[in-house]
Coordinates of C-alpha atoms in Angstrom, one line a residue:
X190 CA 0.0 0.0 0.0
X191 CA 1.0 3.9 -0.8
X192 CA 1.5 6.1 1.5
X193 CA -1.9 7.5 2.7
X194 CA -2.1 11.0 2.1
X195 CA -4.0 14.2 3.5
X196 CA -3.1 16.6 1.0
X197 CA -1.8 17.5 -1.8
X198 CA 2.0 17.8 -1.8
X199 CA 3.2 21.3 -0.7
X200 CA 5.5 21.8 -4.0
X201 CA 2.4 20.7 -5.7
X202 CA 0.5 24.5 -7.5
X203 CA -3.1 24.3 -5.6
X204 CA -5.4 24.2 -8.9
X205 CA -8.2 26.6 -9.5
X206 CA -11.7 25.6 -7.8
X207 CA -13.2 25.2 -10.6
X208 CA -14.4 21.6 -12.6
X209 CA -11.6 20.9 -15.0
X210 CA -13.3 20.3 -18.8
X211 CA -12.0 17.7 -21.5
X212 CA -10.3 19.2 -24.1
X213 CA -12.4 17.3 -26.7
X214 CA -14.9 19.5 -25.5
X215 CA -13.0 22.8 -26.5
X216 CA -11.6 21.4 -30.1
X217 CA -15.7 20.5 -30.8
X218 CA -16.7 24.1 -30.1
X219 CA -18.2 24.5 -33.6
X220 CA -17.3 28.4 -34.0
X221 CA -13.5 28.2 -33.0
X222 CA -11.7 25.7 -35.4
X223 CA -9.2 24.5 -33.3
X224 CA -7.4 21.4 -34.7
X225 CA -4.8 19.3 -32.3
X226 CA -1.8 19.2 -34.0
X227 CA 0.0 16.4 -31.7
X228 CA 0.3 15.1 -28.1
X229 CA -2.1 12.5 -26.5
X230 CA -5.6 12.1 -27.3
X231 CA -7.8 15.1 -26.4
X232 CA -10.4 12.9 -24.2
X233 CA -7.8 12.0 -21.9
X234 CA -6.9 15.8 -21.2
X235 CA -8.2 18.3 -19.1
X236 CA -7.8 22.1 -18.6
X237 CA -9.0 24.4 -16.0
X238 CA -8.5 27.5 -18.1
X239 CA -6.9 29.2 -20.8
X240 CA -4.1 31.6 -20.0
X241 CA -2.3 34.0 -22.7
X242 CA 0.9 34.9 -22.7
X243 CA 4.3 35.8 -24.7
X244 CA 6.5 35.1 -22.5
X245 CA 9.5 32.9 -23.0
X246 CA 9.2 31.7 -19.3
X247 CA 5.5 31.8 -18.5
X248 CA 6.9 28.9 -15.6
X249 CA 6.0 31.6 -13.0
X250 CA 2.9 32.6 -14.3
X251 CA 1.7 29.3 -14.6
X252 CA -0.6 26.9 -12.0
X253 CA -1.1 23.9 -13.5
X254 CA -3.6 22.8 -16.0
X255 CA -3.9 25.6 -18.0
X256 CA -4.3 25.8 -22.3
X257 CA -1.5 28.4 -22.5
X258 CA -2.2 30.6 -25.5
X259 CA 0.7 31.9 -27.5
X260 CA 1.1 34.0 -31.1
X261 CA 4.9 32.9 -30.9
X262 CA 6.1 36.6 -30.3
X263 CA 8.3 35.8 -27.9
X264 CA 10.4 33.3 -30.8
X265 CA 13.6 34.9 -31.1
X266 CA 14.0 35.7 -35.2
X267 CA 16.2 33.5 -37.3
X268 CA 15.1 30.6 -34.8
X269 CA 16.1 27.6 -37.0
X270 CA 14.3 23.8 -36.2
X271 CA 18.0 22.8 -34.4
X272 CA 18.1 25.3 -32.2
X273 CA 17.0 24.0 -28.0
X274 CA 14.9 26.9 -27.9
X275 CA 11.7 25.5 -28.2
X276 CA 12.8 22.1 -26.1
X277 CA 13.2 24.8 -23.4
X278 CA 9.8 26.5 -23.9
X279 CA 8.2 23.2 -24.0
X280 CA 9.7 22.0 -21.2
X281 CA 9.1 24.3 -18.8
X282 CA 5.6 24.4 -19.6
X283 CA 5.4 20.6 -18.7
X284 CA 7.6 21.9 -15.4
X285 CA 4.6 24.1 -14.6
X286 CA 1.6 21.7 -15.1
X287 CA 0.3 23.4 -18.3
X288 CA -2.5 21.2 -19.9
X289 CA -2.0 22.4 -23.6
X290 CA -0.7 24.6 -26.0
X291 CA -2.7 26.8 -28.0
X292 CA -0.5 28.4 -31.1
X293 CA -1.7 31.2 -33.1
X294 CA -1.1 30.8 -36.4
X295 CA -1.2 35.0 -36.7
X296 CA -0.2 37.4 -36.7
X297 CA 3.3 36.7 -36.6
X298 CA 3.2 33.3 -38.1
X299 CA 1.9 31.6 -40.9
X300 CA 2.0 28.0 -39.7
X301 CA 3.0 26.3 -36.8
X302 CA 7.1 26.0 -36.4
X303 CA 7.9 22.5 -36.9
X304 CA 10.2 22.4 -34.0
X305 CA 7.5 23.4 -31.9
X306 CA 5.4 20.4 -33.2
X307 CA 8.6 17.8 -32.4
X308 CA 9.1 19.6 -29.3
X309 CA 5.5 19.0 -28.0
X310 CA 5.3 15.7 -28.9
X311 CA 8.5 14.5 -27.5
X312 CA 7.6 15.7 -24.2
X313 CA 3.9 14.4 -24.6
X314 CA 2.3 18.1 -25.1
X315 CA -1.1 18.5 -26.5
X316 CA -0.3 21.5 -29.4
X317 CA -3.4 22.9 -30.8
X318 CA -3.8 25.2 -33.9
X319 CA -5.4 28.4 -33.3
X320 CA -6.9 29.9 -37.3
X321 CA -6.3 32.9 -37.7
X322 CA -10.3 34.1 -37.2
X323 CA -10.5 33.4 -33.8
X324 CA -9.4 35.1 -31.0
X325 CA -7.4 33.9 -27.7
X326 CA -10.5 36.0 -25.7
X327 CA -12.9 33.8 -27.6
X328 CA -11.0 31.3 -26.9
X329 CA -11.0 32.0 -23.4
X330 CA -14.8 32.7 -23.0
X331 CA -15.2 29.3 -24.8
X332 CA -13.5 27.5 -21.8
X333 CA -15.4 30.1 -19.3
X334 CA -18.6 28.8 -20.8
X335 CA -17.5 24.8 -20.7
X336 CA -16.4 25.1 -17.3
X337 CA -19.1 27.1 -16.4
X338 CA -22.1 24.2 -17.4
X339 CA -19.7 21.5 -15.9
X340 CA -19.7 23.8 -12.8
X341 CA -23.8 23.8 -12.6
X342 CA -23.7 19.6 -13.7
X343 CA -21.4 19.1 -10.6
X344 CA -23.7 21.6 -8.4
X345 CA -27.1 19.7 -9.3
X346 CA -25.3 16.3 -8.8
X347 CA -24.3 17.3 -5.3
X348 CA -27.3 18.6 -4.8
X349 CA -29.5 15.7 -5.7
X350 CA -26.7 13.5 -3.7
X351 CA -27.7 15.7 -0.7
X352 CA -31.6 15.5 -1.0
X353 CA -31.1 12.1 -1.3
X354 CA -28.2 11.5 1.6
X355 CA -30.7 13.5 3.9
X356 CA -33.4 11.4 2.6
X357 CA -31.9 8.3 3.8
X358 CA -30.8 9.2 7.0
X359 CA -34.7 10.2 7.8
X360 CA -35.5 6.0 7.7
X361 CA -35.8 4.1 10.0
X362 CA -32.8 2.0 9.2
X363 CA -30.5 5.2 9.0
X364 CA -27.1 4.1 9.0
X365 CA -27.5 1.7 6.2
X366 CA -29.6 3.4 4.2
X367 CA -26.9 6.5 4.0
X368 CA -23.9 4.1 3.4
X369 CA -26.4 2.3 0.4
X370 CA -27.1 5.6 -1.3
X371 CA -23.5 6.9 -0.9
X372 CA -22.2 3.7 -2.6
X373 CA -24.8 3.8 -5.2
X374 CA -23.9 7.3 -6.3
X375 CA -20.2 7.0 -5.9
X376 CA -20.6 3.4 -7.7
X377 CA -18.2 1.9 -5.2
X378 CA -18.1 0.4 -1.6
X379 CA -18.8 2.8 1.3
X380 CA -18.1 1.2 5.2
X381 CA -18.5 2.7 8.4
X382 CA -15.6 1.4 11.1
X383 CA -16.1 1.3 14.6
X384 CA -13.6 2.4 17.8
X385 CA -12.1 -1.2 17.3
X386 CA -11.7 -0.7 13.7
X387 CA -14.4 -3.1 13.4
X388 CA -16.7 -3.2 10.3
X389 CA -20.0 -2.3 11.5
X390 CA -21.7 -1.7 8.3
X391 CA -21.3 -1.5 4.5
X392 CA -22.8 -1.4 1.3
X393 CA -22.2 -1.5 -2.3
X394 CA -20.0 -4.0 -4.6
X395 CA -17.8 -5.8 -2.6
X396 CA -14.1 -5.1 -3.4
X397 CA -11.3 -7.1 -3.6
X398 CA -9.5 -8.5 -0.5
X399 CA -6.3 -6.0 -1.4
X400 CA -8.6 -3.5 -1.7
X401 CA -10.7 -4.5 1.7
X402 CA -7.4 -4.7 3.9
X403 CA -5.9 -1.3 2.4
X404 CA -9.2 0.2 3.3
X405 CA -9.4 -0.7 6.6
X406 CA -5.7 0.1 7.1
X407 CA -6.5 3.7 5.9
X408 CA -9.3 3.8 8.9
X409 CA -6.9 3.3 11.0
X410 CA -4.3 5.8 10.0
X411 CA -6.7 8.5 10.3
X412 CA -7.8 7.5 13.9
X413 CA -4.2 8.2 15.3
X414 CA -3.1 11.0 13.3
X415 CA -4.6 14.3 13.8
X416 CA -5.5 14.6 9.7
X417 CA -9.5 14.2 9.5
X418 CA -8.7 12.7 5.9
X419 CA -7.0 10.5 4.5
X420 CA -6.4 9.0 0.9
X421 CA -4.7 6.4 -1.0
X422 CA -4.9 3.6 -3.8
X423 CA -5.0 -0.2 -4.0
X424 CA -5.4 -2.2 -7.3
X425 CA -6.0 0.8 -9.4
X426 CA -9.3 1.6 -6.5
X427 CA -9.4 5.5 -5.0
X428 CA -10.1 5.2 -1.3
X429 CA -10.8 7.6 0.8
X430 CA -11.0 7.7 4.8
X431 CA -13.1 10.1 7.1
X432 CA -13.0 10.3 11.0
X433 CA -16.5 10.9 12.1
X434 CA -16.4 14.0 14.7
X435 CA -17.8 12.0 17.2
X436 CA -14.5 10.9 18.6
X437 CA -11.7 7.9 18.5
X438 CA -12.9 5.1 16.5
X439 CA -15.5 6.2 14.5
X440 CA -14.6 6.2 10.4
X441 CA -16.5 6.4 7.0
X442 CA -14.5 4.6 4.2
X443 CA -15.0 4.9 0.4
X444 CA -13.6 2.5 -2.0
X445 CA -15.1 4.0 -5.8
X446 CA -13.1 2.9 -9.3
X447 CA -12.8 6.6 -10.3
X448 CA -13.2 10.3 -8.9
X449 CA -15.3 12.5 -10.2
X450 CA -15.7 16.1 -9.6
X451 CA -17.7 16.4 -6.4
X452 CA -17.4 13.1 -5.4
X453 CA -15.7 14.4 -2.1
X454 CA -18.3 16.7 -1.2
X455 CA -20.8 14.2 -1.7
X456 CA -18.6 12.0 0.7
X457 CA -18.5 14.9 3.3
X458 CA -22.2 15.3 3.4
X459 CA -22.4 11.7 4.2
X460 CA -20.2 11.9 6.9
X461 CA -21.5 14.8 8.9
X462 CA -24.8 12.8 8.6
X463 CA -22.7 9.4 10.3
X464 CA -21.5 11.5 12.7
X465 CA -25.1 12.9 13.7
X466 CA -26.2 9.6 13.5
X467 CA -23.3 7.9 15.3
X468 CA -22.8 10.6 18.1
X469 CA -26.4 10.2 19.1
X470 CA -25.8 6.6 19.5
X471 CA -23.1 6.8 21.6
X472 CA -24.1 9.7 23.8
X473 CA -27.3 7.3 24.4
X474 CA -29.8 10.8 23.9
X475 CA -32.0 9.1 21.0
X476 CA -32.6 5.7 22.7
X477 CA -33.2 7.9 26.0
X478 CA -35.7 10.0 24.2
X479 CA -37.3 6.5 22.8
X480 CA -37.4 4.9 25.8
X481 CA -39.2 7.9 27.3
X482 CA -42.2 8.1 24.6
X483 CA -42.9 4.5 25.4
X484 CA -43.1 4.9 28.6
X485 CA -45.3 8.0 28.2
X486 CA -47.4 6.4 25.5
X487 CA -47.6 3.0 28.1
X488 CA -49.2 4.9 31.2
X489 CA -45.8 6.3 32.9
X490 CA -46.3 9.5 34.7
X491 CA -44.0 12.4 32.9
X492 CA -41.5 13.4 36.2
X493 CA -41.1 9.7 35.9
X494 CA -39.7 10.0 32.4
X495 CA -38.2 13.3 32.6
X496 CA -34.9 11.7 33.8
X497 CA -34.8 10.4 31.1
X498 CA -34.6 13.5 28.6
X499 CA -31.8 15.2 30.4
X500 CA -31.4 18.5 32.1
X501 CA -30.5 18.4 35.5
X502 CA -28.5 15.8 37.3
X503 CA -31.4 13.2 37.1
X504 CA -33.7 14.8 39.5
X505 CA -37.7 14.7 38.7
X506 CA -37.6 17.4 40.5
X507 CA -35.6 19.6 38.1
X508 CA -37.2 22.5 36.6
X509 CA -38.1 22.9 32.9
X510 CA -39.4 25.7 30.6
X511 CA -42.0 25.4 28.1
X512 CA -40.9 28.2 25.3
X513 CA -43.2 28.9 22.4
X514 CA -41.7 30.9 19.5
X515 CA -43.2 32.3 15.8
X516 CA -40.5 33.4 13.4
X517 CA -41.0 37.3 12.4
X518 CA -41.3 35.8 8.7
X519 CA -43.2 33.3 6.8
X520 CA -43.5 29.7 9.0
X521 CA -41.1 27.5 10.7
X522 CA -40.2 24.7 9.4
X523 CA -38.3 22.0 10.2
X524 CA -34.4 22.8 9.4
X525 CA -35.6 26.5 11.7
X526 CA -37.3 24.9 14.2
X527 CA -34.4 22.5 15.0
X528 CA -31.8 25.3 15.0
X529 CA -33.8 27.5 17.6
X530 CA -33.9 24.0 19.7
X531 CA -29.8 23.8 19.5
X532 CA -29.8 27.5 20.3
X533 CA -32.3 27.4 23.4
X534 CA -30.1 24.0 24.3
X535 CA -32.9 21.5 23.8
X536 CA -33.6 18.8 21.2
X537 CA -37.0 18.2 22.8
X538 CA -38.5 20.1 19.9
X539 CA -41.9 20.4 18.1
X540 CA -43.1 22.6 15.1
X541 CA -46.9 23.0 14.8
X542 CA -49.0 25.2 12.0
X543 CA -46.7 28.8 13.1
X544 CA -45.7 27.5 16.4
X545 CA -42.4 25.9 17.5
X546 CA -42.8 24.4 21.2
X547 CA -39.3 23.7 22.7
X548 CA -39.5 21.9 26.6
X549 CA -36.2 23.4 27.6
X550 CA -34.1 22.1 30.7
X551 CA -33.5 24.6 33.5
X552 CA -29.8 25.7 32.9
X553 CA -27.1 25.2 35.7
X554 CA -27.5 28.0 38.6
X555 CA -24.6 30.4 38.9
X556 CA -24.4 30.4 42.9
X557 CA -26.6 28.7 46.0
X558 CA -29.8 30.0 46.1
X559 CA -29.3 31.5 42.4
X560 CA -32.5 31.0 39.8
X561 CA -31.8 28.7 36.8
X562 CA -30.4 30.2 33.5
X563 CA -33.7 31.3 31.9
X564 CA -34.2 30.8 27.7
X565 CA -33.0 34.6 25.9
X566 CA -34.2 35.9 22.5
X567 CA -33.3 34.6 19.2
X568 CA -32.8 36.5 16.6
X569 CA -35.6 36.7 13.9
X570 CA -37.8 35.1 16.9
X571 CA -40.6 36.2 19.2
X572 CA -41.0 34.3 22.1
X573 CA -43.1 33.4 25.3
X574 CA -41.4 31.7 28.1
X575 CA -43.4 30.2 30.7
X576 CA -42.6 30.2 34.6
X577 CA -40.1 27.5 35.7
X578 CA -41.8 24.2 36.0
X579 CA -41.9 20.8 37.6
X580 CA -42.7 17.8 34.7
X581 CA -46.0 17.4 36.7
X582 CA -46.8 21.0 35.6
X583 CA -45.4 21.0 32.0
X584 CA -49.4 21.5 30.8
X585 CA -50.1 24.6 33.2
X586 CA -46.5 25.8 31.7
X587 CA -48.2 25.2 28.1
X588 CA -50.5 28.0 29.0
X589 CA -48.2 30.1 29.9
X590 CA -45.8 29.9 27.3
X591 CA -49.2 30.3 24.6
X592 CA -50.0 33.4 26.6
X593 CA -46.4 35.3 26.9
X594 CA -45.9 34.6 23.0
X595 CA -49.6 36.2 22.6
X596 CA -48.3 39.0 24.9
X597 CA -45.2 39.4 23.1
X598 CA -46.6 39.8 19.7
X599 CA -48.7 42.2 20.9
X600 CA -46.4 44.5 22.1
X601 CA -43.3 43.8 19.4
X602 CA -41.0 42.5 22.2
X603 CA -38.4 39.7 21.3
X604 CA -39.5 37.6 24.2
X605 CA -42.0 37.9 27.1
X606 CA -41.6 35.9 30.4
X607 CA -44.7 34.8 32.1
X608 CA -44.4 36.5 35.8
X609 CA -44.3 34.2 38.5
X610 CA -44.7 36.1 41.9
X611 CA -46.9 36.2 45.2
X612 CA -49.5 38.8 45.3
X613 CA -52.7 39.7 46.9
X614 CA -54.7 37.0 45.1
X615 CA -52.0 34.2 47.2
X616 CA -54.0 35.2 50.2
X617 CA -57.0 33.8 49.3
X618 CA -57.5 30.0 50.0
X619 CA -57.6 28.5 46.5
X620 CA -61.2 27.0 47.0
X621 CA -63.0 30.3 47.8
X622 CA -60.9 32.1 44.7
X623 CA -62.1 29.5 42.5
X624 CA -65.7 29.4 43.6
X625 CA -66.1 33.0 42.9
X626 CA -63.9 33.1 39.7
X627 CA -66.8 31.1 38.6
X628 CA -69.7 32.6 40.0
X629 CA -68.2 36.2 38.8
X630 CA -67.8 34.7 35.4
X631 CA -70.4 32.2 34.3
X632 CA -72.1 34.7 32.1
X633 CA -69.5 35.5 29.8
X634 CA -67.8 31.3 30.1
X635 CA -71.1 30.0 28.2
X636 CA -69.8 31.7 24.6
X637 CA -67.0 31.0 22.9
X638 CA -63.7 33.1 22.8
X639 CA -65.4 35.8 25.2
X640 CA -63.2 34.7 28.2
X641 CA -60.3 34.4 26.1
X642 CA -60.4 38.0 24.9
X643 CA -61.6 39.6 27.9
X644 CA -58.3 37.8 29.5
X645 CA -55.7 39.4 26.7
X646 CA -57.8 42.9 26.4
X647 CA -57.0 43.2 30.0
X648 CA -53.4 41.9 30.1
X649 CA -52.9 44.8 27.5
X650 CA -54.2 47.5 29.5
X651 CA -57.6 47.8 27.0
X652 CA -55.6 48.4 23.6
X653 CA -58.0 47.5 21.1
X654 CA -54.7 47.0 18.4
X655 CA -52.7 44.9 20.9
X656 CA -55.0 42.7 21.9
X657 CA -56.8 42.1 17.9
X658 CA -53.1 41.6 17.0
X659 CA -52.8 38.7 19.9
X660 CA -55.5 37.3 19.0
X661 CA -55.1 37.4 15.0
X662 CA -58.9 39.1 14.6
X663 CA -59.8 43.0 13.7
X664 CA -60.2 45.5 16.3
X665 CA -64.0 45.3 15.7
X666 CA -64.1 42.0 16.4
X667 CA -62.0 42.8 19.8
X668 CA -64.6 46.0 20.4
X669 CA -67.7 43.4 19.8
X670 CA -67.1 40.9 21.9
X671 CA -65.7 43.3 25.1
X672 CA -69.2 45.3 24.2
X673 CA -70.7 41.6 24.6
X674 CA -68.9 41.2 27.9
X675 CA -69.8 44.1 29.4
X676 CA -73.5 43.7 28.6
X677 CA -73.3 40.1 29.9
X678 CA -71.5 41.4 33.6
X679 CA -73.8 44.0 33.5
X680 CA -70.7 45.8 34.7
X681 CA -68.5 49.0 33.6
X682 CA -65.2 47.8 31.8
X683 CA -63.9 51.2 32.0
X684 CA -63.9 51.1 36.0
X685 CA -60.6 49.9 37.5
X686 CA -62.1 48.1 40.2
X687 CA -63.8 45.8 37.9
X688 CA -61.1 45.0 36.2
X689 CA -59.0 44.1 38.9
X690 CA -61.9 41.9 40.2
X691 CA -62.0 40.2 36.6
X692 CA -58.6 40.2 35.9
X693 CA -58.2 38.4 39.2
X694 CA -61.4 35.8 38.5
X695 CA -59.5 35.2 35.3
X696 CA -56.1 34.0 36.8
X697 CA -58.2 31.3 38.6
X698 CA -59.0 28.1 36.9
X699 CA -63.1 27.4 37.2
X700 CA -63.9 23.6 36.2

């Protein structure tokens, strides 16, 4: 086996980032008439752009890969076919990478020199014929344009490899249905290796046993070296080597008969999508979640699960938030709604209709006695954070959340805690608050949405705007139904005393 490799070598010109295009490609350009003179076949060259220039060094102007253009100006006169001039030219063009040489046969010369012709094809130079009618800048633009399409080919290949990639890690057989799709699209063998260097899963045509051992030696090498990547060859086979980022042991390897342009970001998709899928594995989150919906779903109480979804140090007891946020633009969806879950540090996320609902583990407390880090604003977010809450009152903290997200809308804040003090209404035993909440109340509880809009017209101080804006209605729907309330109280809305009395029937739950 070679050498692995994580680079290219340093004395080695970095090639534009660009899709290189055959040469064929650019002697077929009907308006051009270029002809290939000598060298190898044109299908089995590449360039990755065309460069002019009249010097007789270009060597320093040159990256590699290039059609260098020349009109021979730089050809000392009285340059006779036994002169080394043109080995020398020739030579250091090869030195420099160049792909091809493009000779104008004008204006200075009629034909191409001979010596240039032996020249090229003793050091294995493709030599094309520029005519005289076309130009080194349509030349140029000829190549812009080829490498241009092969640029937008490679982007909707990646692109569909993505879609798809992403599509497979969505089943419910992840792993292997990520390594099956890379395989198929790389048309090779694609392996994930585990900390032992163990083979824990593959797909694709199955390779050679050279080509199997030289794989799994490349695994290793990237697990104790501190390049990410790692490449070689075995029986004429590219491989390639990944270390997952979800650290020691973990490695994608890609066995494919050829490389195409692209081929290694479609690799690198796959393995940030391995190391997702991997990392959740070993950190144990995903089968914790699981094993908490069962429960759930099989009669379990939720501070008996909520162990189970981390936050805390394993104490029912910990605290949670409930946050509910609306993006200031268009509707969340799910690639949004999973990012403002990393941000708030939760993965216990879910996106309904315009609302994303994130159950948010109290943060670590800063000093004894201290309150738990709270959720902040997000940018491009409005959100309503509910009081800190046990599991056993995650649906109480529901409400709350709904309510401060209401609130915040309304008044065009970035985020709106619910308040969670003692007041007055703590001094009255809860029975006697809740049998008057619903004697005080019953005529305006028997009609829909009445107790619902008197409750966020009075948390916004009567503002007709605020509160139609809350409640996503017109302000003469907001004006109706308070008119409805008031007639159904029998009772002036404009007093303050009333609405204290309301406002504190309405903080009571009536059954």
């Amino acid at each position: 086996m070679q050498e692995p490799s994580a680079g290219p070598e340093p004395s080695v010109p970095p090639a534009p980032p660009t899709p290189p295009v055959p040469l064929a490609a650019l002697l077929s350009w009907g308006d051009l008439g270029l002809r290939q003179v000598t060298g190898p076949p044109a299908a089995d060259v590449t360039i990755t752009w065309a460069h002019t220039s009249e010097m007789s060094d270009p060597y320093p102007y040159l990256l590699g890969g290039e059609l260098l253009l020349t009109a021979g100006v730089h050809i000392p006169r009285g340059t006779g076919p036994d002169t080394s001039y043109f080995d020398d030219y020739v030579a250091r063009i090869v030195a420099a990478g160049g792909a091809a040489l493009g000779f104008g046969v004008a204006p200075v010369h009629d034909t191409v020199p001979g010596a240039l012709v032996a020249a090229c094809e003793a050091y294995g130079l493709p030599l094309v014929e520029v005519p005289p009618r076309t130009t080194f800048s349509g030349v140029a633009r000829a190549v812009w344009q080829l490498m241009a399409r092969a640029r937008t080919a490679e982007l909707r290949r990646i692109t569909e490899a993505q879609q798809g990639l992403a599509a497979a890690a969505s089943r419910p057989d992840p792993v292997p249905s990520v390594l099956r799709r890379l395989a198929g699209r790389l048309d090779g063998r694609a392996v994930l290796y585990g900390p032992e260097g163990t083979e824990i899963a593959a797909a694709g045509r199955e390779p050679s046993g050279e080509v199997r051992r030289a794989l799994a030696e490349l695994a290793r090498f990237v697990t104790g070296h501190a390049s990410s990547t790692a490449t070689d060859t075995a029986a004429g086979t590219r491989l390639t080597a990944y270390a997952l980022g979800t650290g020691p042991g973990f490695v994608l390897g890609v066995a494919a008969p050829h490389r195409e342009s692209g081929d290694h970001t479609i690799a690198s998709v796959a393995a940030v999508l391995l190391t997702l899928l991997t990392g959740e594995h070993q950190s144990g989150t995903g089968a914790a979640r699981s094993s908490a919906l069962v429960r759930l779903l099989l009669g379990a109480r939720r501070e008996e699960v909520a162990p189970l979804l981390g936050g805390g140090d394993g104490d029912g007891a910990t605290r949670w938030y409930v946050v509910h946020a609306r993006p200031n633009t268009g509707t969340p969806d799910a690639v949004s709604a999973s990012a403002l879950g990393t941000a708030l540090g939760s993965a216990l996320v879910d996106s309904a209709q315009d609302v994303v609902r994130v159950l948010v583990p109290a943060g670590p407390r800063q000093g004894a006695g201290a309150a738990p880090a709270e959720p902040a604003a997000q940018p491009g977010w409005t959100i309503g954070v509910s009081a800190g809450a046990a599991p056993a009152e995650w649906p109480a903290a529901d409400v709350q959340a709904a309510r401060a997200l209401a609130r915040a809308a309304a008044t065009r804040s970035p985020l709106v805690r619910h308040a969670e003090r003692r007041g007055f209404a703590d001094l009255v035993p809860a029975g006697e608050a809740e049998a008057h909440a619903r004697a005080l109340l019953a005529p305006v509880e028997a009609v829909p949405a009445l107790p619902e809009t008197l409750r966020a017209w009075l948390s916004l101080h009567g503002s007709w705007d605020r509160t139609a804006v809350a409640l996503s209605v017109h302000r003469n729907t907001v004006r109706q139904r308070i008119a409805r309330c008031a007639a159904l109280l029998e009772a002036d809305l404009d007093d303050p005393d009333v609405r204290m009395e309301l406002w504190f029937a309405l903080r009571h739950p009536r059954a």
